[in-house]
Short mmCIF file of C-alpha atoms and ligand atoms in Angstrom, two decimals:
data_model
loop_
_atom_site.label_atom_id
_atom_site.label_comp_id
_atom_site.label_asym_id
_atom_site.label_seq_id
_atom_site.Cartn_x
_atom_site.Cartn_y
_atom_site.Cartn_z
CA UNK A 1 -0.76 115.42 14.82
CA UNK A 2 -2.85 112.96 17.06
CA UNK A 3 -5.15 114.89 19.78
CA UNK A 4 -4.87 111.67 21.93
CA UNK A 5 -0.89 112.19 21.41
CA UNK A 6 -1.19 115.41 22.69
CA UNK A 7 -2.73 114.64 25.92
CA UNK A 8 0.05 114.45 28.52
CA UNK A 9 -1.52 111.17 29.91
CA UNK A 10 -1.07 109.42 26.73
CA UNK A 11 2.28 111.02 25.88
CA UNK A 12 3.20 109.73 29.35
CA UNK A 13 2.30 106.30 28.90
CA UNK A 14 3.59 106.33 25.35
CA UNK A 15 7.27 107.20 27.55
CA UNK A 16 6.50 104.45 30.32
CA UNK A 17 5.71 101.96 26.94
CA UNK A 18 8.85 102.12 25.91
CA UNK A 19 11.10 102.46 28.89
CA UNK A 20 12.00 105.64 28.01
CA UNK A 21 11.11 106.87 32.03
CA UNK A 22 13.95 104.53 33.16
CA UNK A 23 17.64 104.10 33.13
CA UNK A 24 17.64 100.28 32.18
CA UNK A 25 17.16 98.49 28.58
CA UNK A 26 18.85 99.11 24.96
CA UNK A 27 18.43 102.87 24.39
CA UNK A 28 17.98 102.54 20.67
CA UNK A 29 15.19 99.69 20.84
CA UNK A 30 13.57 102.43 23.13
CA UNK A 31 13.77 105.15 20.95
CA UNK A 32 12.22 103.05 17.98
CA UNK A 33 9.39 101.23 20.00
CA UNK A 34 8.41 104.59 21.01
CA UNK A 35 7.88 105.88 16.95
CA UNK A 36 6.29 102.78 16.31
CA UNK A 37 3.98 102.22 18.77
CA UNK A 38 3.58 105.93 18.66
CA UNK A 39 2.94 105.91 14.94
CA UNK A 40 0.49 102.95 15.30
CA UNK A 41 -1.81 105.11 17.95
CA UNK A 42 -1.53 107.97 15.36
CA UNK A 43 -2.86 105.35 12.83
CA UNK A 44 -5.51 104.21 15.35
CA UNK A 45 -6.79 107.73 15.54
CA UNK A 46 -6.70 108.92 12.15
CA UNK A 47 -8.09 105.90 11.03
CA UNK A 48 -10.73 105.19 14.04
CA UNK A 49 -9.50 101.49 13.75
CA UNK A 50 -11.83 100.02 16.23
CA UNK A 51 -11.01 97.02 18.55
CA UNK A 52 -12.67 94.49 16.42
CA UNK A 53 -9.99 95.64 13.24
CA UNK A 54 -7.20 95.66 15.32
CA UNK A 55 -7.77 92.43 16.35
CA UNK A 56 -8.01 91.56 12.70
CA UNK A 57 -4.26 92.55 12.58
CA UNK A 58 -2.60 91.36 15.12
CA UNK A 59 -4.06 87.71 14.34
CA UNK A 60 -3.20 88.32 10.47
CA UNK A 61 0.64 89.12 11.92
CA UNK A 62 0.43 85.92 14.05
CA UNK A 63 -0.90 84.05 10.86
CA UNK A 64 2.04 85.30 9.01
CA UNK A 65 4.21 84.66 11.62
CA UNK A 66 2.41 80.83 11.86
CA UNK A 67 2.95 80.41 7.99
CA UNK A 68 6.59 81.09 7.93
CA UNK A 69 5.26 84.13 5.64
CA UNK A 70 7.32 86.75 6.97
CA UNK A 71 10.24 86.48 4.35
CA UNK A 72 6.95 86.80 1.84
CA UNK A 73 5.40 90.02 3.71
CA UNK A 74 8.32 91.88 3.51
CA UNK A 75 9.33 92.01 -0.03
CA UNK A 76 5.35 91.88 -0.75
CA UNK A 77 5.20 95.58 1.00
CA UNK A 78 7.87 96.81 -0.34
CA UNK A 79 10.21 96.85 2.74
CA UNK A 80 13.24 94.58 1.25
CA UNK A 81 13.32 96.74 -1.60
CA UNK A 82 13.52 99.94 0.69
CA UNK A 83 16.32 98.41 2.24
CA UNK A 84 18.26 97.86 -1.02
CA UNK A 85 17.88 101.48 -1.95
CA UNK A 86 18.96 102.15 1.46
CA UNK A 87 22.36 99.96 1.28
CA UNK A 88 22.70 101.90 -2.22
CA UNK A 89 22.59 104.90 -0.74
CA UNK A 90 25.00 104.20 2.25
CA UNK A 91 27.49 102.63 -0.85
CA UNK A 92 27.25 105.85 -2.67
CA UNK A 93 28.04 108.09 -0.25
CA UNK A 94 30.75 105.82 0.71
CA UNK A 95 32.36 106.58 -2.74
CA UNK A 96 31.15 103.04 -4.64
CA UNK A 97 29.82 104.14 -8.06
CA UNK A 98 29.25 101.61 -10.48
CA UNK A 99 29.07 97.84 -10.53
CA UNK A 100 26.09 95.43 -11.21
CA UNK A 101 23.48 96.61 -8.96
CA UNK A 102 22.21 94.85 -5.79
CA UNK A 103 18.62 93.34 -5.74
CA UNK A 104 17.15 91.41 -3.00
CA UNK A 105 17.95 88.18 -1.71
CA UNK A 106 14.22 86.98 -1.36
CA UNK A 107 13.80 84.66 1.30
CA UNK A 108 14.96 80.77 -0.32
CA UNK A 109 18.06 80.97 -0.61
CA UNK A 110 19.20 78.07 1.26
CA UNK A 111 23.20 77.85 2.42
CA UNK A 112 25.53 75.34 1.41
CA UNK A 113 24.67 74.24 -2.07
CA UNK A 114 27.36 71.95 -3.69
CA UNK A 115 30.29 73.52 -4.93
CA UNK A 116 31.53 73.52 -8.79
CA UNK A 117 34.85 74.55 -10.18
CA UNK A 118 34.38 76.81 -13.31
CA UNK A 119 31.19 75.01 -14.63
CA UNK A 120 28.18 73.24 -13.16
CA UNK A 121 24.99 71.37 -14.60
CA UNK A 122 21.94 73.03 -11.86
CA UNK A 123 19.21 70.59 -12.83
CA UNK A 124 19.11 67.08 -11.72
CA UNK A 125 17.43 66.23 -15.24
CA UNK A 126 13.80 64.77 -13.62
CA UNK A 127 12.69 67.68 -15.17
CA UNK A 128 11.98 68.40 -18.92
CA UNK A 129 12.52 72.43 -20.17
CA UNK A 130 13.93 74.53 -21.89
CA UNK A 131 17.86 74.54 -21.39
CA UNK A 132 19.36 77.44 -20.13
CA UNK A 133 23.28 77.79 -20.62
CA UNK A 134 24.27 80.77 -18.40
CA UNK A 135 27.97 82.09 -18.53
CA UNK A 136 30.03 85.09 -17.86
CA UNK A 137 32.71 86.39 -16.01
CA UNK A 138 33.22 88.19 -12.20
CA UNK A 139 35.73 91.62 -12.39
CA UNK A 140 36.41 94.15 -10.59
CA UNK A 141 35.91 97.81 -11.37
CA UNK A 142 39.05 98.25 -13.31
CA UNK A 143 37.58 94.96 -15.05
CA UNK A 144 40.44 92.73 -14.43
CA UNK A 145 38.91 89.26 -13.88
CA UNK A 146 38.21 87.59 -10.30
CA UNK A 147 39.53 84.39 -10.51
CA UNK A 148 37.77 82.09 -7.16
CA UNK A 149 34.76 84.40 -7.19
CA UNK A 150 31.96 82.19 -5.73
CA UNK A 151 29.09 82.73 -7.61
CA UNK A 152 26.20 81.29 -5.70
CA UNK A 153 22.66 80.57 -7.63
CA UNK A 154 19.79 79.55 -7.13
CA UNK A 155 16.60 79.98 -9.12
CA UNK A 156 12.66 78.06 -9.68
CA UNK A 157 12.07 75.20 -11.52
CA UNK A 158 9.32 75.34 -14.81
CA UNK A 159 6.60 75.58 -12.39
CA UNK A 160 8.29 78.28 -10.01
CA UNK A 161 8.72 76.57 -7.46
CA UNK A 162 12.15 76.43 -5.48
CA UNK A 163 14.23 73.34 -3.83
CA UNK A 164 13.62 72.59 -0.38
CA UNK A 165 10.73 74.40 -0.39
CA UNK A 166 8.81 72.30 -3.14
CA UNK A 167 8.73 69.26 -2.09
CA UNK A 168 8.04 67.51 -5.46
CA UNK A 169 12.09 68.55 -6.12
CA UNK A 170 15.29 66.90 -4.94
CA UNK A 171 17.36 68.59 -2.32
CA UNK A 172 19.91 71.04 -3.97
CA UNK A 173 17.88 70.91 -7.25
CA UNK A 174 18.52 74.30 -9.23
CA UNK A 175 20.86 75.29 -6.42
CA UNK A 176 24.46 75.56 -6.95
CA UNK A 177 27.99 77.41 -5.60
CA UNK A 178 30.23 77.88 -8.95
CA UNK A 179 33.75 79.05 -8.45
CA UNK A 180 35.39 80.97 -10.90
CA UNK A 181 38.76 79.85 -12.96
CA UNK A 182 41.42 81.63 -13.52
CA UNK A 183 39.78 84.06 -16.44
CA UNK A 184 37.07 84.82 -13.22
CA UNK A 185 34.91 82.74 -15.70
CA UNK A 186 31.60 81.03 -14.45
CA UNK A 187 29.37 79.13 -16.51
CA UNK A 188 26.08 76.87 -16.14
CA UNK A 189 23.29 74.71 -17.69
CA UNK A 190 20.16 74.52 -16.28
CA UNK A 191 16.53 74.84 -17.22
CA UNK A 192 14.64 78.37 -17.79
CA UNK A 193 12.66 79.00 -14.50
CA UNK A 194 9.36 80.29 -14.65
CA UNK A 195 7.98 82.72 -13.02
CA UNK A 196 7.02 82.94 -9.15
CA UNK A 197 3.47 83.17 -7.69
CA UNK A 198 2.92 83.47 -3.58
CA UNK A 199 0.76 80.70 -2.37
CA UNK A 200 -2.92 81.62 -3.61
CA UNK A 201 -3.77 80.58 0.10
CA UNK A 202 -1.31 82.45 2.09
CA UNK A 203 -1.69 85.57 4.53
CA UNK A 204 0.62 87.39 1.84
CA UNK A 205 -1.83 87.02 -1.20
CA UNK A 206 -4.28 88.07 1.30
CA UNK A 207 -3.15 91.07 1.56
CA UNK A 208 -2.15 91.95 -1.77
CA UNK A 209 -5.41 90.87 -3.05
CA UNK A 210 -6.83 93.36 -0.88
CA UNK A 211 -4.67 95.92 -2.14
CA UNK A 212 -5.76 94.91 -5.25
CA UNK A 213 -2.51 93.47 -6.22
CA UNK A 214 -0.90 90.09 -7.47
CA UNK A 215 1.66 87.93 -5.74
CA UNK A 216 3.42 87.48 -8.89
CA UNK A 217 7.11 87.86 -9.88
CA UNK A 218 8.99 87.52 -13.43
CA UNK A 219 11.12 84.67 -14.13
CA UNK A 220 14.23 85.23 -12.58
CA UNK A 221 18.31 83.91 -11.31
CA UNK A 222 19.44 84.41 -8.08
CA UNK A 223 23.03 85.16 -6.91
CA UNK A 224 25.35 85.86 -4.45
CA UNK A 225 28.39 86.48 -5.48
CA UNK A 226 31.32 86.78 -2.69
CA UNK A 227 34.81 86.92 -3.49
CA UNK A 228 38.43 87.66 -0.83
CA UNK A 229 38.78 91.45 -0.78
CA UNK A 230 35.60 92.11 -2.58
CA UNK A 231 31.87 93.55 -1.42
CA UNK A 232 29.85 90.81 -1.45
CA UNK A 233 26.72 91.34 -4.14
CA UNK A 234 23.33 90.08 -3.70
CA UNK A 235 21.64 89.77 -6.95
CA UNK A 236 19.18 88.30 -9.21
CA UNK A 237 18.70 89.02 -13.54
CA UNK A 238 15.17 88.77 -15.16
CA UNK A 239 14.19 86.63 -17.87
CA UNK A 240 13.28 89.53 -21.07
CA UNK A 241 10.15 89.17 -22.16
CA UNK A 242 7.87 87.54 -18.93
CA UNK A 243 4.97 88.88 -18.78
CA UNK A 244 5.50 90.46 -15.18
CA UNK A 245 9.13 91.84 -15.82
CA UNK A 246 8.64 95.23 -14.68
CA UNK A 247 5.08 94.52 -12.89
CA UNK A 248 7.03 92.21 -9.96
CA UNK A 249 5.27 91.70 -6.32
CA UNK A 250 8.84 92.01 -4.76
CA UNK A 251 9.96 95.58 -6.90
CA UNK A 252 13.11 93.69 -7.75
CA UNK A 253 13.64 94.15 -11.25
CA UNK A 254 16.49 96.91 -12.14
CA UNK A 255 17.03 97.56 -15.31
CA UNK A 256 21.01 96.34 -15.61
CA UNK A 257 19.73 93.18 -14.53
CA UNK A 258 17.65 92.20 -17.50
CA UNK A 259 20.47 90.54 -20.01
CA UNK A 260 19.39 89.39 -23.44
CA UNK A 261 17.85 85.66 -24.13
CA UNK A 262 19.59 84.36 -27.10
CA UNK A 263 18.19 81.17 -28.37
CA UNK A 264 19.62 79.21 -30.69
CA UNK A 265 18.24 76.26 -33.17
CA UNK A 266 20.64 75.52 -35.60
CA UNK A 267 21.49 72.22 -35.97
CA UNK A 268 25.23 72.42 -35.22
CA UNK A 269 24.14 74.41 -32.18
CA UNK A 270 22.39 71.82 -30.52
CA UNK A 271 24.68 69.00 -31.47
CA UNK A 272 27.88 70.61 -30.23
CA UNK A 273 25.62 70.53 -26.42
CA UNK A 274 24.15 66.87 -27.41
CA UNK A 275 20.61 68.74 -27.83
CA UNK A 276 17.71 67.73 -29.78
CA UNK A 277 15.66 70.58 -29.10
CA UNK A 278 16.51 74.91 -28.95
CA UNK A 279 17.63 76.01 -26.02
CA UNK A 280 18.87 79.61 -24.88
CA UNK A 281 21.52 81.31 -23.92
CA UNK A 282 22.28 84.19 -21.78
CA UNK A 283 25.57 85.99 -20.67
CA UNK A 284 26.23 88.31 -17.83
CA UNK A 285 29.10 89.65 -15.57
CA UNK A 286 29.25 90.42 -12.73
CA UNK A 287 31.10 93.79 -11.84
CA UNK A 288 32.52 93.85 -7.92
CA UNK A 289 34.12 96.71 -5.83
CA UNK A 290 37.10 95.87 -3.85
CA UNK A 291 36.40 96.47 -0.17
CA UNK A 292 37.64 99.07 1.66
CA UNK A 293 38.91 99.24 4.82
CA UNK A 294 36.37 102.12 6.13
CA UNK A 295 33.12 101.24 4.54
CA UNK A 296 30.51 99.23 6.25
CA UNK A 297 29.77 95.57 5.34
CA UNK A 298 26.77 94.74 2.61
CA UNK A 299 26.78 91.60 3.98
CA UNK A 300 22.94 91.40 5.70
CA UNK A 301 22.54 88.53 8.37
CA UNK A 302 19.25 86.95 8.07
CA UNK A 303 17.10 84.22 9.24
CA UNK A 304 16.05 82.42 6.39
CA UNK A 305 12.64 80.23 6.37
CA UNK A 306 12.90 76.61 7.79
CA UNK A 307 13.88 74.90 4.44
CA UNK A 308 12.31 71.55 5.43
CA UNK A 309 14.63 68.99 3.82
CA UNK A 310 17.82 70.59 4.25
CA UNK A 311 18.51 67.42 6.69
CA UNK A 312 17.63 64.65 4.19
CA UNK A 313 20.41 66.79 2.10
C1 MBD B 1 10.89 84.43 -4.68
O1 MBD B 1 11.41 83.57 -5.55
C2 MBD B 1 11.56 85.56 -4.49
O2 MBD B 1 12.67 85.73 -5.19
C3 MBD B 1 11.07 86.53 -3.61
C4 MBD B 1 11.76 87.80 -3.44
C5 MBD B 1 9.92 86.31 -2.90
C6 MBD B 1 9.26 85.14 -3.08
C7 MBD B 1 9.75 84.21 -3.96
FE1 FE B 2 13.17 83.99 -6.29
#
């Protein structure tokens, strides 16, 4: 415990800080500035941060802020993860056992990508790659079939970077909403992402890199899959075999979300899909619980980061 804590002057101020000597404000905001502020003089102390460092900080959180890094930061310390294990916590207790496990949404996801009925091509075909045919099917926990499941995905191109936020792509590239037919069947072509570095340059990598860590994430396939009457799922699988798969900046990888990579090269393979070269294959469903009437929503509002085309799309 903090000496300076101790003092009644401090412990006084640490009170007047956060409102908590008057009658006005949002009680719980008051409650938690007072641990975190409180916390952050404890840190101070134990640490003897001195001015000049905690200076250093608070224009590093600015720089963050300034980079639009924030949605970076987050899953880089750990945080977004925390928060999953949190909503699967909260889920259990609530009786919801089972199901393909949540991962984080990471912060491009952008909203309104085009719509598909049963199948959908992601790639606009500038690119050259490795195809990628992705298919499966959306139940629910008896495993009857969800027929008009949306299965939102989104995912990086060869080079790892994302739509919207790479400019070198075309808006909606990689991004798509597929709904489910009848069979709650979804299936898609695209090309095989590669993995996901931070920017080399960034306030994020800064930090790692002091921590003596890298800003790198496995190869991976976003989703959100929402359906009427079911939990929504926020999700992503990981490419077997990258490099980084269980060594990911963002702690995302679960291990039900890493489905086999078939690939295929036989000649009547690739000619049934018009191919001349091997491409791969991977299949994975997508397990929902029916909502309930008493649990609480997994649906998380966020802010997401400024996508800067999304007008041109
Ligand atoms: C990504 O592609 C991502 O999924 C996360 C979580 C963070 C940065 C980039
Ligand atoms: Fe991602």
């Amino acid at each position: 415990m903090s000496d300076l804590l101790q003092n009644s002057p401090v412990k006084n101020l640490l009170d007047r800080i956060a409102g908590l000597d008057n009658e006005m404000g949002n009680p719980r905001l008051k409650q938690i500035v007072a641990r975190v502020v409180g916390d952050l003089i404890r840190t101070i102390e134990e640490f003897d941060v001195t001015p000049t460092e905690f200076w250093a900080a608070a224009a590093y959180l600015t720089e963050v802020g300034q980079a639009n890094e924030m949605g970076l930061l987050v899953p880089g310390i750990g945080l977004e993860h925390v928060l999953d294990l949190r909503l699967d916590d909260e889920e259990r207790r609530a009786g919801f056992e089972g199901g393909t496990p949540r991962t984080i949404e990471g912060p491009l996801w952008v909203d309104g990508a085009p719509l598909s009925h049963g199948e959908a091509r992601l790639d606009d075909g500038r690119e050259q790659g490795e195809v990628l045919f992705m298919h499966g099917q959306v139940r629910d926990m008896a495993g009857q079939p969800v027929a008009h499941a949306v299965v939102d995905v989104w995912h990086a191109n060869t080079l790892g970077g994302y739509s919207f936020f790479d400019p070198s792509q075309a808006p909606w590239n990689l991004r798509r909403r597929v709904e489910t037919d009848a069979e709650g069947r979804y299936r898609f072509r695209t090309l095989m992402p590669a993995g996901y570095g931070l920017p080399p340059d960034g306030p994020t990598q800064r930090l790692l890199t002091g921590l003596g860590r890298h800003g790198r994430r496995p190869a991976h396939v976003h989703f959100l899959v929402t359906a009427p009457g079911y939990r929504q799922l926020t999700t992503q699988i990981n490419i077997d075999g990258d490099a980084y798969l269980h060594d990911d900046f963002a702690f995302a990888t679960r291990d039900d979300l890493i489905p086999p990579v078939v690939r295929h090269d036989l000649p009547e393979d690739l000619n049934r899909h018009g191919l001349n070269a091997p491409y791969a294959e991977i299949a994975f469903d997508f397990t929902l619980h029916a909502e309930t009437a008493t649990a609480s929503s997994p649906v998380v509002q966020r802010q997401h980061m400024p996508a800067p085309q999304a007008q041109a799309a």
